Amino acid sequence: MSLSRAELFAAIRRDKRLDPEMSQRALAEKYGVHRRTVRQALTSAVPPPRKKPVPRTSVLDPAKGWIDAMLREDLTAPRKQKHTARRIWQRLAQEYSFDQASYSTVCDYVLVRRPEIEAEAREGHRHMNGMVPQVHLPGEEAEVDFADVWVRLAGEVVKCHLFTLRLSYSGKAVHRVYASQAQESFMEGHVAAFNVLGGVPTRHIRYDNLKPAVNRICTGRSRVESERWLTFRAHCCP
């Protein structure tokens, strides 16, 4: 089993301590290392940091920026207009007077770099996942909506409409079933909910569907509410 650098240095120093007469040549032969390594181990128990290899240069290095730019153009280009490796190799010679790299060298670089650039583009278009928490105070807000519900009456399945008023803070809800979503049902549902809850939300009520209270929908979010609804709202929420 090969020794790590730290283990090798510890073994050399131990052998020298046990046999001070043992030469550096003998230690080097025993562990199969250069005598320079033995001298380093005897000088310090901590191995010196390894030298980082000098990055290998490529004949294509001066042209990599131009190639990357062409590949980024392909991200939005029609399929038939995307660059082939040969077309990139030709453009380097024609437009940039770069002919130091062979076609195979350019082809190998494009084969690796194209999917990397596509992945970078996809990563750049991603959105961060997150959420905006809602904070509600007790008794401050509520939501109102109608939903379809089927009930069995006298042995027949009948489509009815479920009125729901739900408090945003506690989640407590009041439900009433009506034959239609008429304005009378809409207002009666509010009255029943206020009686059960013992009051009216202090801030506002949000409506997913306000058709029973609206006469006309205008531009944007503006609405013309019915006179009966305005009177009812003024009575319940003075």
Tab-separated table of C-alpha atoms in Angstrom:
chain	number	residue	atom	x	y	z
A	1	MET	CA	0.000	0.000	0.000
A	2	SER	CA	1.475	3.347	-1.026
A	3	LEU	CA	2.114	5.920	1.659
A	4	SER	CA	0.819	9.431	1.668
A	5	ARG	CA	3.394	12.246	1.693
A	6	ALA	CA	2.828	12.833	5.401
A	7	GLU	CA	3.179	9.096	6.183
A	8	LEU	CA	6.321	8.866	4.029
A	9	PHE	CA	7.960	11.800	5.833
A	10	ALA	CA	7.045	10.285	9.225
A	11	ALA	CA	8.556	6.899	8.242
A	12	ILE	CA	11.803	8.460	6.987
A	13	ARG	CA	12.185	10.533	10.142
A	14	ARG	CA	11.439	7.494	12.340
A	15	ASP	CA	14.079	5.345	10.552
A	16	LYS	CA	16.658	8.111	10.900
A	17	ARG	CA	15.826	8.496	14.575
A	18	LEU	CA	16.198	4.744	15.199
A	19	ASP	CA	19.405	4.505	13.155
A	20	PRO	CA	21.242	7.841	13.020
A	21	GLU	CA	23.985	6.238	10.884
A	22	MET	CA	21.541	5.403	8.069
A	23	SER	CA	22.464	7.463	5.023
A	24	GLN	CA	20.125	9.513	2.856
A	25	ARG	CA	20.955	7.211	-0.077
A	26	ALA	CA	19.850	4.157	1.953
A	27	LEU	CA	16.625	5.861	2.989
A	28	ALA	CA	15.933	6.886	-0.592
A	29	GLU	CA	16.483	3.327	-1.846
A	30	LYS	CA	14.325	1.853	0.940
A	31	TYR	CA	11.316	3.995	0.108
A	32	GLY	CA	11.962	4.358	-3.630
A	33	VAL	CA	12.134	8.165	-3.611
A	34	HIS	CA	14.658	10.788	-4.645
A	35	ARG	CA	17.273	11.880	-2.110
A	36	ARG	CA	15.798	15.373	-2.359
A	37	THR	CA	12.605	13.993	-0.804
A	38	VAL	CA	14.635	12.417	2.008
A	39	ARG	CA	16.341	15.748	2.699
A	40	GLN	CA	12.955	17.496	2.816
A	41	ALA	CA	11.626	14.895	5.286
A	42	LEU	CA	14.655	15.222	7.558
A	43	THR	CA	14.384	19.013	7.464
A	44	SER	CA	10.650	19.227	8.296
A	45	ALA	CA	7.900	16.786	9.223
A	46	VAL	CA	5.440	18.808	7.124
A	47	PRO	CA	5.705	18.046	3.385
A	48	PRO	CA	6.153	21.157	1.255
A	49	PRO	CA	3.139	22.102	-0.879
A	50	ARG	CA	3.138	20.633	-4.334
A	51	LYS	CA	3.849	23.021	-7.168
A	52	LYS	CA	0.835	23.728	-9.306
A	53	PRO	CA	1.420	22.603	-12.871
A	54	VAL	CA	1.644	25.375	-15.416
A	55	PRO	CA	-1.556	25.378	-17.471
A	56	ARG	CA	-1.009	23.922	-20.896
A	57	THR	CA	-1.456	26.423	-23.663
A	58	SER	CA	-3.404	25.594	-26.790
A	59	VAL	CA	-2.879	26.892	-30.279
A	60	LEU	CA	-6.606	27.685	-30.210
A	61	ASP	CA	-6.462	29.970	-27.156
A	62	PRO	CA	-6.429	33.272	-29.142
A	63	ALA	CA	-9.564	32.229	-31.023
A	64	LYS	CA	-11.666	30.799	-28.220
A	65	GLY	CA	-13.438	34.112	-27.562
A	66	TRP	CA	-14.460	34.408	-31.225
A	67	ILE	CA	-15.706	30.825	-31.308
A	68	ASP	CA	-17.726	31.311	-28.111
A	69	ALA	CA	-19.350	34.419	-29.608
A	70	MET	CA	-20.420	32.430	-32.687
A	71	LEU	CA	-21.851	29.673	-30.530
A	72	ARG	CA	-23.816	32.213	-28.483
A	73	GLU	CA	-25.265	33.605	-31.730
A	74	ASP	CA	-26.573	30.098	-32.406
A	75	LEU	CA	-28.689	30.190	-29.236
A	76	THR	CA	-31.270	32.393	-30.998
A	77	ALA	CA	-30.572	31.496	-34.625
A	78	PRO	CA	-32.857	29.237	-36.710
A	79	ARG	CA	-31.705	25.625	-36.800
A	80	LYS	CA	-30.487	25.779	-40.398
A	81	GLN	CA	-28.450	28.917	-39.699
A	82	LYS	CA	-26.481	27.547	-36.767
A	83	HIS	CA	-22.710	27.294	-37.182
A	84	THR	CA	-21.132	23.994	-38.011
A	85	ALA	CA	-17.572	23.392	-36.851
A	86	ARG	CA	-16.394	23.728	-40.452
A	87	ARG	CA	-18.165	27.063	-40.871
A	88	ILE	CA	-16.538	28.337	-37.658
A	89	TRP	CA	-13.136	27.158	-38.885
A	90	GLN	CA	-13.701	29.005	-42.182
A	91	ARG	CA	-14.849	32.209	-40.484
A	92	LEU	CA	-11.769	32.238	-38.267
A	93	ALA	CA	-9.577	32.280	-41.348
A	94	GLN	CA	-11.700	34.669	-43.410
A	95	GLU	CA	-12.757	37.233	-40.811
A	96	TYR	CA	-10.008	37.025	-38.190
A	97	SER	CA	-7.038	35.844	-40.281
A	98	PHE	CA	-6.602	32.992	-37.820
A	99	ASP	CA	-5.380	29.812	-39.462
A	100	GLN	CA	-3.023	28.415	-36.837
A	101	ALA	CA	-5.483	25.704	-35.686
A	102	SER	CA	-6.487	22.698	-37.759
A	103	TYR	CA	-10.103	21.856	-38.528
A	104	SER	CA	-10.002	18.870	-36.145
A	105	THR	CA	-8.802	21.105	-33.286
A	106	VAL	CA	-11.675	23.525	-33.875
A	107	CYS	CA	-14.107	20.627	-34.176
A	108	ASP	CA	-12.999	19.109	-30.857
A	109	TYR	CA	-13.376	22.461	-29.077
A	110	VAL	CA	-16.850	23.116	-30.529
A	111	LEU	CA	-17.985	19.607	-29.586
A	112	VAL	CA	-17.214	20.320	-25.921
A	113	ARG	CA	-17.991	24.041	-25.737
A	114	ARG	CA	-21.391	24.146	-27.469
A	115	PRO	CA	-23.283	22.163	-24.777
A	116	GLU	CA	-21.506	24.176	-22.074
A	117	ILE	CA	-22.722	27.476	-23.552
A	118	GLU	CA	-26.252	26.088	-23.929
A	119	ALA	CA	-26.197	24.995	-20.277
A	120	GLU	CA	-24.949	28.439	-19.189
A	121	ALA	CA	-27.803	30.089	-21.093
A	122	ARG	CA	-30.401	27.822	-19.473
A	123	GLU	CA	-28.934	28.536	-16.051
A	124	GLY	CA	-29.093	32.269	-16.681
A	125	HIS	CA	-32.808	32.093	-17.509
A	126	ARG	CA	-33.756	30.237	-14.371
A	127	HIS	CA	-35.719	32.055	-11.719
A	128	MET	CA	-35.115	31.680	-8.058
A	129	ASN	CA	-37.689	29.632	-6.256
A	130	GLY	CA	-39.222	31.404	-3.331
A	131	MET	CA	-42.371	32.566	-1.676
A	132	VAL	CA	-43.824	35.720	-0.178
A	133	PRO	CA	-45.457	34.873	3.140
A	134	GLN	CA	-48.835	36.423	3.875
A	135	VAL	CA	-49.442	37.953	7.275
A	136	HIS	CA	-52.993	38.371	8.558
A	137	LEU	CA	-54.161	39.784	11.858
A	138	PRO	CA	-57.011	38.113	13.758
A	139	GLY	CA	-60.431	39.162	12.476
A	140	GLU	CA	-58.939	41.529	9.889
A	141	GLU	CA	-59.509	39.817	6.544
A	142	ALA	CA	-61.788	37.240	4.947
A	143	GLU	CA	-62.395	35.626	1.557
A	144	VAL	CA	-65.716	34.922	-0.154
A	145	ASP	CA	-66.423	32.592	-3.044
A	146	PHE	CA	-69.092	30.418	-4.640
A	147	ALA	CA	-68.409	26.827	-5.675
A	148	ASP	CA	-70.527	24.229	-7.458
A	149	VAL	CA	-71.835	21.415	-5.272
A	150	TRP	CA	-74.173	18.499	-6.014
A	151	VAL	CA	-76.754	17.385	-3.472
A	152	ARG	CA	-79.336	14.625	-3.550
A	153	LEU	CA	-82.912	15.919	-3.146
A	154	ALA	CA	-85.813	13.465	-3.166
A	155	GLY	CA	-83.573	10.882	-4.783
A	156	GLU	CA	-82.331	13.213	-7.541
A	157	VAL	CA	-78.866	14.770	-7.867
A	158	VAL	CA	-79.247	18.541	-8.116
A	159	LYS	CA	-76.542	21.101	-8.855
A	160	CYS	CA	-76.421	23.808	-6.197
A	161	HIS	CA	-74.003	26.554	-5.183
A	162	LEU	CA	-71.898	26.624	-2.017
A	163	PHE	CA	-71.321	30.068	-0.494
A	164	THR	CA	-68.159	30.218	1.628
A	165	LEU	CA	-66.814	33.027	3.817
A	166	ARG	CA	-63.430	32.119	5.296
A	167	LEU	CA	-61.344	34.108	7.781
A	168	SER	CA	-57.761	34.546	6.547
A	169	TYR	CA	-56.095	34.350	9.965
A	170	SER	CA	-57.788	31.370	11.619
A	171	GLY	CA	-59.149	29.622	8.538
A	172	LYS	CA	-62.572	29.346	10.187
A	173	ALA	CA	-65.243	29.235	7.488
A	174	VAL	CA	-69.012	29.469	7.224
A	175	HIS	CA	-70.785	27.579	4.424
A	176	ARG	CA	-74.300	27.879	3.059
A	177	VAL	CA	-75.847	26.016	0.119
A	178	TYR	CA	-78.161	27.870	-2.286
A	179	ALA	CA	-80.047	27.002	-5.432
A	180	SER	CA	-78.382	29.850	-7.360
A	181	GLN	CA	-75.705	32.527	-7.135
A	182	ALA	CA	-78.300	35.289	-7.225
A	183	GLN	CA	-77.800	38.521	-5.342
A	184	GLU	CA	-80.222	37.413	-2.628
A	185	SER	CA	-78.151	34.279	-1.963
A	186	PHE	CA	-74.967	36.349	-1.989
A	187	MET	CA	-76.231	38.791	0.638
A	188	GLU	CA	-77.967	36.122	2.728
A	189	GLY	CA	-74.685	34.185	2.864
A	190	HIS	CA	-72.900	37.246	4.248
A	191	VAL	CA	-75.545	37.791	6.908
A	192	ALA	CA	-75.365	34.149	8.002
A	193	ALA	CA	-71.568	34.257	8.189
A	194	PHE	CA	-71.513	37.516	10.177
A	195	ASN	CA	-74.018	36.056	12.659
A	196	VAL	CA	-71.975	32.883	13.133
A	197	LEU	CA	-68.661	34.759	13.470
A	198	GLY	CA	-70.131	37.465	15.689
A	199	GLY	CA	-68.963	40.407	13.594
A	200	VAL	CA	-67.532	41.784	10.360
A	201	PRO	CA	-63.848	41.634	9.269
A	202	THR	CA	-62.222	44.897	10.335
A	203	ARG	CA	-60.161	45.504	7.184
A	204	HIS	CA	-61.646	43.976	4.051
A	205	ILE	CA	-63.158	40.933	2.339
A	206	ARG	CA	-61.589	39.583	-0.836
A	207	TYR	CA	-63.853	38.270	-3.578
A	208	ASP	CA	-62.879	35.779	-6.251
A	209	ASN	CA	-66.219	36.266	-8.002
A	210	LEU	CA	-68.219	39.456	-7.408
A	211	LYS	CA	-70.783	39.013	-10.232
A	212	PRO	CA	-73.835	39.071	-7.918
A	213	ALA	CA	-72.819	42.556	-6.766
A	214	VAL	CA	-71.632	44.078	-10.061
A	215	ASN	CA	-73.684	45.738	-12.778
A	216	ARG	CA	-70.879	46.450	-15.242
A	217	ILE	CA	-67.161	45.614	-15.596
A	218	CYS	CA	-65.073	48.570	-16.751
A	219	THR	CA	-61.468	48.943	-17.878
A	220	GLY	CA	-58.876	47.216	-15.711
A	221	ARG	CA	-60.009	46.373	-12.187
A	222	SER	CA	-62.771	48.986	-11.945
A	223	ARG	CA	-66.392	47.850	-11.506
A	224	VAL	CA	-69.813	49.501	-11.329
A	225	GLU	CA	-71.475	47.899	-8.289
A	226	SER	CA	-75.227	47.525	-7.923
A	227	GLU	CA	-77.153	49.953	-5.753
A	228	ARG	CA	-78.492	47.143	-3.535
A	229	TRP	CA	-74.971	45.857	-2.897
A	230	LEU	CA	-73.665	49.326	-2.090
A	231	THR	CA	-76.502	49.807	0.394
A	232	PHE	CA	-75.930	46.382	1.943
A	233	ARG	CA	-72.189	46.995	2.283
A	234	ALA	CA	-72.740	50.402	3.839
A	235	HIS	CA	-75.134	48.842	6.370
A	236	CYS	CA	-72.791	45.987	7.334
A	237	CYS	CA	-69.545	47.981	7.219
A	238	PRO	CA	-70.375	51.575	8.296
